[in-house]
Structures are given as C-alpha cells and as structure tokens.
Tab-separated table of C-alpha atoms in Angstrom:
chain	number	residue	atom	x	y	z
A	1	MET	CA	-9.539	-28.881	9.383
A	2	LEU	CA	-6.274	-30.782	9.862
A	3	GLY	CA	-6.035	-32.399	13.263
A	4	HIS	CA	-3.158	-34.113	14.977
A	5	ASP	CA	-3.882	-37.461	13.325
A	6	GLU	CA	-3.953	-35.917	9.848
A	7	HIS	CA	-0.561	-34.290	10.446
A	8	ILE	CA	0.949	-37.651	11.390
A	9	TYR	CA	-0.762	-39.209	8.396
A	10	ILE	CA	0.915	-36.700	6.059
A	11	TYR	CA	4.397	-37.350	7.400
A	12	ILE	CA	3.956	-41.146	7.445
A	13	TYR	CA	2.722	-41.060	3.866
A	14	ILE	CA	5.619	-38.877	2.688
A	15	PHE	CA	8.052	-41.318	4.330
A	16	PHE	CA	6.248	-44.347	2.864
A	17	PHE	CA	6.078	-42.809	-0.606
A	18	SER	CA	9.783	-41.920	-0.693
A	19	TYR	CA	10.730	-45.396	0.556
A	20	ASP	CA	8.388	-47.180	-1.864
A	21	THR	CA	9.618	-45.123	-4.806
A	22	ALA	CA	13.221	-45.987	-4.014
A	23	ALA	CA	12.302	-49.671	-3.792
A	24	PHE	CA	10.459	-49.468	-7.108
A	25	VAL	CA	13.464	-47.890	-8.863
A	26	SER	CA	16.136	-50.107	-7.353
A	27	GLY	CA	14.320	-53.460	-7.202
A	28	ARG	CA	12.963	-55.479	-10.108
A	29	ALA	CA	10.613	-57.633	-8.023
A	30	ILE	CA	7.728	-55.137	-8.030
A	31	SER	CA	5.146	-55.982	-10.646
A	32	ARG	CA	3.154	-53.633	-12.839
A	33	GLU	CA	0.021	-54.305	-10.796
A	34	ALA	CA	1.821	-53.245	-7.611
A	35	ALA	CA	2.966	-50.087	-9.350
A	36	ARG	CA	-0.593	-49.306	-10.435
A	37	LYS	CA	-1.819	-49.895	-6.885
A	38	ARG	CA	0.844	-47.604	-5.508
A	39	ARG	CA	-0.199	-44.857	-7.932
A	40	ARG	CA	-3.863	-45.311	-7.009
A	41	VAL	CA	-3.052	-45.079	-3.296
A	42	GLU	CA	-0.898	-42.029	-3.972
A	43	ALA	CA	-3.647	-40.316	-5.955
A	44	ASP	CA	-6.239	-41.068	-3.243
A	45	VAL	CA	-4.022	-39.686	-0.471
A	46	PHE	CA	-3.310	-36.494	-2.404
A	47	ALA	CA	-7.013	-36.098	-3.200
A	48	ASP	CA	-7.904	-36.478	0.492
A	49	LEU	CA	-5.212	-34.007	1.498
A	50	CYS	CA	-6.336	-31.537	-1.161
A	51	ARG	CA	-9.943	-31.690	0.100
A	52	LEU	CA	-8.737	-30.846	3.613
A	53	LEU	CA	-7.226	-27.561	2.439
A	54	PRO	CA	-9.548	-24.576	3.099
A	55	LEU	CA	-9.560	-23.447	-0.533
A	56	ARG	CA	-12.275	-22.892	-3.095
A	57	ALA	CA	-13.182	-25.975	-5.113
A	58	SER	CA	-12.274	-24.160	-8.341
A	59	VAL	CA	-8.756	-23.617	-6.986
A	60	ARG	CA	-8.308	-27.131	-5.584
A	61	ASP	CA	-9.150	-28.731	-8.931
A	62	HIS	CA	-6.070	-27.180	-10.565
A	63	LEU	CA	-3.442	-28.002	-7.909
A	64	ASP	CA	-0.621	-30.408	-8.727
A	65	LYS	CA	0.984	-32.674	-6.114
A	66	PRO	CA	3.909	-30.390	-5.153
A	67	SER	CA	1.458	-27.498	-4.716
A	68	VAL	CA	-0.749	-29.604	-2.439
A	69	ILE	CA	2.206	-30.452	-0.187
A	70	ARG	CA	3.449	-26.837	-0.246
A	71	LEU	CA	0.065	-25.382	0.685
A	72	ALA	CA	-0.551	-28.049	3.350
A	73	LEU	CA	2.734	-27.196	5.076
A	74	CYS	CA	1.965	-23.488	4.697
A	75	TYR	CA	-1.439	-24.050	6.292
A	76	ILE	CA	0.106	-25.877	9.255
A	77	ARG	CA	2.559	-23.006	9.833
A	78	LEU	CA	-0.195	-20.414	9.545
A	79	LYS	CA	-2.399	-22.396	11.935
A	80	ALA	CA	0.405	-22.466	14.505
A	81	LEU	CA	0.879	-18.736	13.999
A	82	LEU	CA	-2.726	-17.703	14.493
A	83	GLN	CA	-3.617	-20.504	16.935
A	84	ASP	CA	-7.237	-20.347	15.966
A	85	GLU	CA	-8.724	-22.646	13.321
A	86	MET	CA	-11.545	-20.270	12.439
A	87	TYR	CA	-9.136	-17.480	11.523
A	88	VAL	CA	-7.046	-19.767	9.347
A	89	SER	CA	-9.971	-20.623	7.073
A	90	LYS	CA	-10.897	-16.966	6.710
A	91	PHE	CA	-7.337	-15.996	5.812
A	92	PHE	CA	-7.037	-18.717	3.197
A	93	MET	CA	-10.241	-17.494	1.574
A	94	GLY	CA	-8.594	-14.108	1.107
A	95	ARG	CA	-10.361	-12.187	3.881
A	96	VAL	CA	-8.748	-9.449	5.892
A	97	ASP	CA	-10.932	-9.707	8.977
A	98	ALA	CA	-12.145	-13.128	10.122
A	99	MET	CA	-15.491	-11.686	11.195
A	100	ALA	CA	-15.985	-9.460	8.142
A	101	ALA	CA	-18.359	-10.181	5.303
A	102	PRO	CA	-16.823	-10.775	1.843
A	103	GLU	CA	-18.102	-7.427	0.545
A	104	GLU	CA	-16.459	-5.655	3.506
A	105	THR	CA	-13.176	-7.426	2.790
A	106	ASP	CA	-13.270	-6.372	-0.867
A	107	PHE	CA	-13.842	-2.796	0.285
A	108	TYR	CA	-10.861	-2.905	2.672
A	109	LEU	CA	-8.539	-4.279	-0.004
A	110	THR	CA	-9.735	-1.665	-2.515
A	111	VAL	CA	-9.041	1.145	-0.040
A	112	LEU	CA	-5.557	-0.270	0.642
A	113	GLU	CA	-4.755	-0.119	-3.092
A	114	GLY	CA	-2.539	-3.140	-2.578
A	115	PHE	CA	-2.449	-6.600	-1.063
A	116	MET	CA	-1.611	-8.108	2.318
A	117	MET	CA	1.340	-10.395	2.995
A	118	VAL	CA	2.553	-12.352	6.021
A	119	LEU	CA	6.278	-13.169	5.953
A	120	SER	CA	8.103	-15.594	8.211
A	121	SER	CA	11.477	-14.659	9.687
A	122	ASP	CA	13.084	-16.684	6.866
A	123	GLY	CA	11.208	-14.800	4.154
A	124	ASP	CA	8.616	-17.499	3.421
A	125	MET	CA	5.314	-16.080	2.149
A	126	MET	CA	2.903	-17.671	4.631
A	127	PHE	CA	-0.125	-15.735	3.415
A	128	LEU	CA	-1.112	-13.304	0.661
A	129	SER	CA	-4.542	-11.800	0.156
A	130	ASP	CA	-6.503	-13.055	-2.816
A	131	ASN	CA	-6.217	-9.760	-4.720
A	132	VAL	CA	-2.447	-10.179	-5.240
A	133	SER	CA	-3.117	-11.353	-8.818
A	134	ARG	CA	-4.547	-7.914	-9.624
A	135	TYR	CA	-1.135	-6.337	-9.009
A	136	LEU	CA	1.409	-9.052	-9.860
A	137	GLY	CA	-0.465	-11.397	-12.199
A	138	LEU	CA	0.536	-14.321	-9.936
A	139	THR	CA	-2.204	-15.960	-7.887
A	140	GLN	CA	-2.367	-16.472	-4.146
A	141	THR	CA	-1.779	-20.246	-4.412
A	142	GLU	CA	1.157	-19.763	-6.797
A	143	LEU	CA	3.007	-17.632	-4.237
A	144	MET	CA	2.057	-19.021	-0.821
A	145	GLY	CA	4.703	-21.325	0.614
A	146	HIS	CA	7.432	-19.940	-1.634
A	147	ASN	CA	10.249	-17.736	-0.388
A	148	LEU	CA	10.115	-14.010	-1.143
A	149	PHE	CA	13.765	-14.041	-2.219
A	150	GLU	CA	12.812	-16.206	-5.222
A	151	PHE	CA	10.634	-13.398	-6.623
A	152	THR	CA	12.503	-10.225	-5.636
A	153	HIS	CA	15.464	-8.444	-7.217
A	154	PRO	CA	18.848	-9.764	-5.946
A	155	CYS	CA	19.996	-6.234	-5.116
A	156	ASP	CA	17.083	-5.883	-2.659
A	157	HIS	CA	17.772	-9.083	-0.697
A	158	GLU	CA	19.983	-7.475	1.934
A	159	GLU	CA	17.359	-4.807	2.626
A	160	ILE	CA	14.716	-7.510	3.012
A	161	ARG	CA	16.928	-9.464	5.425
A	162	SER	CA	17.505	-6.367	7.552
A	163	ASN	CA	13.747	-5.835	7.842
A	164	LEU	CA	13.145	-9.483	8.745
A	165	ARG	CA	15.562	-9.290	11.668
A	166	LEU	CA	14.315	-8.172	15.072
A	167	SER	CA	16.659	-6.405	17.477
A	168	GLU	CA	16.452	-7.000	21.227
A	169	GLU	CA	14.676	-3.662	21.706
A	170	GLU	CA	12.112	-4.515	19.003
A	171	PHE	CA	11.406	-8.094	20.036
A	172	TRP	CA	8.608	-7.353	22.503
A	173	SER	CA	7.089	-4.470	20.552
A	174	ASP	CA	5.393	-4.072	17.186
A	175	ALA	CA	8.380	-2.723	15.285
A	176	LYS	CA	7.403	-0.625	12.259
A	177	ARG	CA	8.641	-1.583	8.824
A	178	ASP	CA	8.658	0.586	5.692
A	179	PHE	CA	10.783	-0.394	2.709
A	180	VAL	CA	10.706	-0.532	-1.089
A	181	VAL	CA	11.426	-3.704	-3.095
A	182	ARG	CA	11.291	-4.865	-6.694
A	183	ILE	CA	9.241	-8.006	-7.257
A	184	LYS	CA	8.439	-10.069	-10.339
A	185	SER	CA	5.197	-9.282	-12.141
A	186	THR	CA	3.675	-11.197	-15.034
A	187	LEU	CA	1.375	-8.319	-15.968
A	188	SER	CA	2.230	-6.454	-19.161
A	189	LEU	CA	1.748	-2.712	-19.587
A	190	ARG	CA	-1.648	-3.430	-21.139
A	191	GLY	CA	-2.703	-5.555	-18.165
A	192	ARG	CA	-2.312	-8.913	-19.899
A	193	SER	CA	-0.746	-11.837	-18.078
A	194	THR	CA	2.496	-13.355	-19.400
A	195	ASN	CA	4.591	-16.311	-18.236
A	196	LEU	CA	7.071	-16.084	-15.371
A	197	LYS	CA	10.090	-16.196	-17.695
A	198	SER	CA	8.898	-12.911	-19.263
A	199	ALA	CA	8.179	-11.275	-15.903
A	200	THR	CA	9.213	-7.662	-15.319
A	201	TRP	CA	10.097	-5.884	-12.076
A	202	LYS	CA	7.363	-3.985	-10.241
A	203	VAL	CA	8.274	-1.584	-7.426
A	204	LEU	CA	6.339	-2.164	-4.182
A	205	GLN	CA	6.179	-0.103	-1.037
A	206	CYS	CA	5.877	-2.529	1.899
A	207	GLN	CA	4.591	-1.091	5.165
A	208	GLY	CA	3.668	-2.896	8.347
A	209	ARG	CA	5.004	-4.318	11.572
A	210	ALA	CA	7.291	-7.076	12.775
A	211	ARG	CA	5.437	-9.082	15.406
A	212	PRO	CA	6.844	-11.633	17.850
A	213	CYS	CA	4.772	-14.716	18.730
A	214	ALA	CA	3.712	-15.798	22.198
A	215	GLY	CA	4.709	-19.427	21.644
A	216	PRO	CA	8.426	-20.253	21.961
A	217	SER	CA	8.305	-22.629	18.983
A	218	VAL	CA	6.826	-20.033	16.599
A	219	PRO	CA	9.344	-17.484	15.199
A	220	PRO	CA	8.436	-13.800	14.666
A	221	TYR	CA	6.811	-12.665	11.441
A	222	LEU	CA	6.091	-9.561	9.370
A	223	LEU	CA	2.553	-8.374	8.661
A	224	LEU	CA	2.714	-6.063	5.636
A	225	THR	CA	0.560	-4.156	3.196
A	226	CYS	CA	2.218	-4.036	-0.227
A	227	ARG	CA	1.300	-1.193	-2.550
A	228	PRO	CA	2.655	-0.746	-6.096
A	229	LEU	CA	4.090	2.707	-6.633
A	230	PRO	CA	2.031	4.520	-9.264
A	231	VAL	CA	3.631	5.835	-12.428
A	232	SER	CA	1.411	8.934	-12.507
A	233	HIS	CA	-0.091	11.055	-9.717
A	234	THR	CA	-3.077	13.334	-9.293
A	235	LEU	CA	-2.284	16.819	-8.001
A	236	LEU	CA	-4.611	17.589	-5.116
A	237	CYS	CA	-5.456	21.285	-5.420
A	238	ALA	CA	-3.076	23.641	-3.655
A	239	ARG	CA	-1.840	21.065	-1.122
A	240	THR	CA	0.338	19.280	-3.685
A	241	PHE	CA	3.152	20.476	-5.905
A	242	SER	CA	5.358	18.813	-8.510
A	243	SER	CA	9.033	19.449	-9.133
A	244	GLN	CA	11.920	18.225	-11.256
A	245	HIS	CA	15.428	17.636	-9.962
A	246	SER	CA	18.846	16.685	-11.211
A	247	MET	CA	20.239	13.384	-9.947
A	248	ASP	CA	21.810	15.158	-6.937
A	249	MET	CA	18.314	16.420	-5.968
A	250	ARG	CA	18.799	20.040	-7.028
A	251	PHE	CA	15.673	21.759	-8.303
A	252	THR	CA	15.549	22.266	-12.070
A	253	HIS	CA	11.835	23.152	-12.197
A	254	CYS	CA	8.964	23.611	-9.760
A	255	ASP	CA	5.318	24.506	-10.277
A	256	HIS	CA	3.671	27.634	-8.886
A	257	ARG	CA	1.834	25.851	-6.046
A	258	VAL	CA	5.030	25.832	-3.995
A	259	LEU	CA	4.662	29.592	-3.389
A	260	SER	CA	1.449	29.219	-1.362
A	261	ILE	CA	2.821	26.188	0.547
A	262	LEU	CA	6.457	27.056	1.351
A	263	GLY	CA	6.605	30.766	0.491
A	264	TYR	CA	9.350	30.354	-2.135
A	265	THR	CA	8.902	31.247	-5.776
A	266	PRO	CA	9.781	28.535	-8.332
A	267	HIS	CA	12.599	30.730	-9.673
A	268	GLU	CA	14.193	30.964	-6.200
A	269	LEU	CA	14.346	27.173	-5.854
A	270	VAL	CA	16.040	26.425	-9.192
A	271	GLY	CA	19.619	25.303	-8.534
A	272	ARG	CA	19.059	24.715	-4.801
A	273	SER	CA	19.200	21.266	-3.247
A	274	ILE	CA	16.123	19.765	-1.634
A	275	TYR	CA	18.350	19.022	1.376
A	276	GLU	CA	18.502	22.761	2.051
A	277	LEU	CA	14.739	22.747	2.625
A	278	CYS	CA	14.723	19.556	4.697
A	279	HIS	CA	14.649	19.559	8.510
A	280	THR	CA	18.051	18.409	9.795
A	281	LEU	CA	16.534	15.549	11.821
A	282	ASP	CA	14.918	14.156	8.652
A	283	THR	CA	18.066	14.079	6.525
A	284	ILE	CA	18.479	10.307	7.008
A	285	CYS	CA	14.912	9.711	5.794
A	286	LEU	CA	15.506	11.807	2.678
A	287	THR	CA	18.886	10.174	2.014
A	288	LYS	CA	17.313	6.694	2.104
A	289	HIS	CA	14.696	7.930	-0.352
A	290	HIS	CA	17.467	9.283	-2.610
A	291	ILE	CA	19.376	5.965	-2.550
A	292	ASN	CA	16.193	4.043	-3.438
A	293	LEU	CA	15.734	6.298	-6.442
A	294	TYR	CA	19.226	5.502	-7.703
A	295	SER	CA	18.822	1.745	-7.324
A	296	LYS	CA	15.095	1.155	-8.001
A	297	SER	CA	14.033	4.161	-10.124
A	298	GLN	CA	10.963	4.736	-7.925
A	299	SER	CA	10.532	5.494	-4.241
A	300	VAL	CA	8.344	7.025	-1.533
A	301	SER	CA	10.100	9.242	0.978
A	302	GLY	CA	7.916	8.692	4.009
A	303	ARG	CA	6.988	11.702	6.125
A	304	TYR	CA	9.560	14.452	6.557
A	305	ARG	CA	9.583	18.177	7.303
A	306	MET	CA	10.173	20.926	4.746
A	307	LEU	CA	11.143	24.358	6.009
A	308	VAL	CA	8.814	27.279	5.300
A	309	ARG	CA	10.000	30.774	4.430
A	310	GLY	CA	9.813	33.046	7.457
A	311	GLY	CA	9.865	30.175	9.974
A	312	GLY	CA	8.378	26.821	10.808
A	313	TYR	CA	7.876	23.718	8.704
A	314	VAL	CA	5.209	21.506	7.145
A	315	TRP	CA	5.055	17.706	7.102
A	316	VAL	CA	5.212	16.310	3.559
A	317	GLU	CA	5.664	13.047	1.648
A	318	SER	CA	7.312	12.839	-1.772
A	319	HIS	CA	6.623	10.244	-4.470
A	320	SER	CA	9.486	10.228	-6.946
A	321	ALA	CA	10.636	8.481	-10.111
A	322	VAL	CA	13.698	8.631	-12.333
A	323	ILE	CA	12.783	9.413	-15.945
A	324	PRO	CA	14.792	10.260	-19.080
A	325	GLY	CA	14.998	13.956	-19.822
A	326	ALA	CA	14.943	15.739	-23.163
A	327	ARG	CA	18.097	15.622	-25.276
A	328	ALA	CA	20.179	18.764	-25.384
A	329	SER	CA	19.913	18.922	-29.165
A	330	LYS	CA	17.319	17.490	-31.522
A	331	SER	CA	19.979	16.891	-34.144
A	332	ARG	CA	21.749	14.439	-31.816
A	333	THR	CA	19.896	11.174	-32.227
A	334	GLY	CA	22.527	8.929	-30.703
A	335	GLY	CA	23.629	8.513	-27.098
A	336	LEU	CA	21.712	8.095	-23.866
A	337	GLN	CA	19.229	10.684	-22.697
A	338	PRO	CA	20.072	12.526	-19.469
A	339	LEU	CA	18.153	11.424	-16.398
A	340	LEU	CA	16.064	13.589	-14.104
A	341	ILE	CA	13.980	12.995	-10.993
A	342	LEU	CA	10.294	13.850	-11.071
A	343	CYS	CA	8.736	14.435	-7.617
A	344	VAL	CA	5.154	14.889	-6.528
A	345	THR	CA	5.071	16.211	-2.950
A	346	TYR	CA	1.924	15.906	-0.825
A	347	VAL	CA	1.540	18.354	2.075
A	348	LEU	CA	0.229	16.543	5.157
A	349	SER	CA	-0.060	19.367	7.690
A	350	GLY	CA	-0.303	23.096	8.198
A	351	VAL	CA	2.662	25.238	9.207
A	352	GLU	CA	4.024	24.150	12.602
A	353	GLU	CA	6.272	26.273	14.844
A	354	PRO	CA	5.746	29.324	12.552
A	355	PHE	CA	8.059	31.564	14.631
A	356	LEU	CA	10.928	29.065	14.798
A	357	GLN	CA	13.701	29.658	12.263
A	358	LEU	CA	15.892	26.588	11.676
A	359	SER	CA	17.899	27.835	8.700
A	360	LEU	CA	19.358	31.084	7.409
A	361	ASN	CA	17.503	30.427	4.156
A	362	GLN	CA	14.228	31.023	6.008
C-alpha cells in the first residue's frame, strides 16, 4: 500500500525526472554513462511504483510508464474517496463487495448484466469493474484514470455534465441518476476486438446515485451501473407486448397481448399516439425517452404509467429502438428506407386505482 512517504517519493521523482530531462536536452556536459544511469534509475523507480499498485502480476507486466503514473494517481484518489486501504485493494481487483468471495462477485456482475463505474465530479473514471472488457472490449486498466468525455459521443457531453452536477437540494442526499449515453466499443458484431480507431458507438443505460463525500477536500462522485441496451428482447408471456410506432410515437402495429393488459384491441390503437395512453404526470419521462430515441437510436423509458380501459393504470417500462422500415415499393431500390420505432413494453404491476378514470379514452 502507498503510504505518505511513497506519495512524496512519487512527486519528488516526477520533479527530478522533468528537471533532469530538461538538463539533458539543453546541456551538452552530460555524458553517455550519466544518461544510462538516469535511465536505470528511472526504470527502477517505475518498477517499484508498479509493484506497489494493487493489480494482478499479469496486468502489471504489460503497463507502460504513462499508465503506471495514471493508475497510481487514480489509486490515490480512490483511496482518499473510500478512506479504507482494504477496500481499495478489493476494488482494484474488480470486486463489488470488499468482503465478498471472487465467485460471489462474478455472480453479482453477471446478474447486473453490465459493469460498475465510479465517476468523479469532473468525469474522470476512478474505477471500473473488471468485466468492462466483456461489454466494451477495453480493459479496466485502459480506462481507469481517463476522462469519460474522451470515450463518449460529443452530443452526449452536456447530458453527462448535467448528471455530474449536484444541486443544493441533492448535495446531502443520494441523488438518483438515470441516463443513456453512447460510448466507444472495440467489439465487433461477431465479438472480436478491434483497435480504438475502428471503435463503434455502444448505447449504455447508466443508473446509480450521486454521492457527496464526508471530507471537505474530496469532491462528490457518481456510483453507476452501466448496462448495454440489448438489440433483441424476450417476450415474457402475457406480461409483455411489442408494438411499432411512427417517429411521432403513433401506433402502426401492436401484438394481441395488449388486449389482456390494457383492454384495447390492436386495431383500436393503430393511429393513436402513445401519449394518449400515458399518465399526465409521466409525460416528461416519456418525452425524454422519445428525445433519446431521436438522438441515440436506442433508449429505455424508465417506469411510467399506461392507462387501462375502464379505469386505472399499470406501471410499465419500454425498451425501444429506431429501425429502418420496409420500402413502400419493391421496385424502388434507391432512396432511404423510412424509419420506425420498435418498442417492447414490460408490465411491472397489476391494475392500480381500477375505478379512477383519468381520460375520456378510458
């Protein structure tokens, strides 16, 4: 573990190395033997610093000098955040719970169907769970210490900044966060890893909390679980229904399961907007979901209420994607295909307030 003396040693060495390098470049009095000695000292210091990092030996052997410095500084920040040396080592080894066995940790991460990430208030990735490579192709050590803005779509940066900020009301509470971003992925469609220059955008749903720190010198941070949005979905018996919509969210098709859930026949819904079936208080939630679809092509609505025929409502969550539709004519081979929205809606509750009518359509 890095103690106070080791921290000072790092900073003194960085200062000495920068000064000695400048002297070597500008002055001609330094001999080749002195240069060799400087490189030997440099290599020894980096080797000692690398051994102090709580990483697997197989990972440490492949770290270059900038990565060693980056991970050392990331470790120091994470240590100040957690204020417990035992927890720091467990986090660096990719464990979710410091007291959990490795097999328990693997089980937790499998159930999450995603990876964990700790973000500083500036967007620096202070920690990612070891299974991040399974979803992005980039390893834990390749990402830790870098800024999230370097790997996310420029159009999503403002949304990320708004989620990193804490209002006065949120500062002393665990403020919830739920947003969708596009991040670089080096995994091809066949699961093979490519280089970063050939990376594609993967849509992630990030859920978690913004947490303030007890210490005045430690800024607040975000603790998130990041889950890639699936391309396909499994319909869960009668509690799930699929639907297709035009880009203004009007139904163009709906499967028969909707009759047993909402009481409407598929034919009755065609041409109607999904906003007509949404509880008025949840319109903002659905609008945000709609905007994400336009900009990112995939989105998760979060929980909202859909009105049931006769009265009441059910809590649902919709997973949606923008896909190209069929061309109007097979003879027309040119031109862009029209777009449509494909939704899979999961019903999360039974009918609530069954005698309360909130719309004339009910």
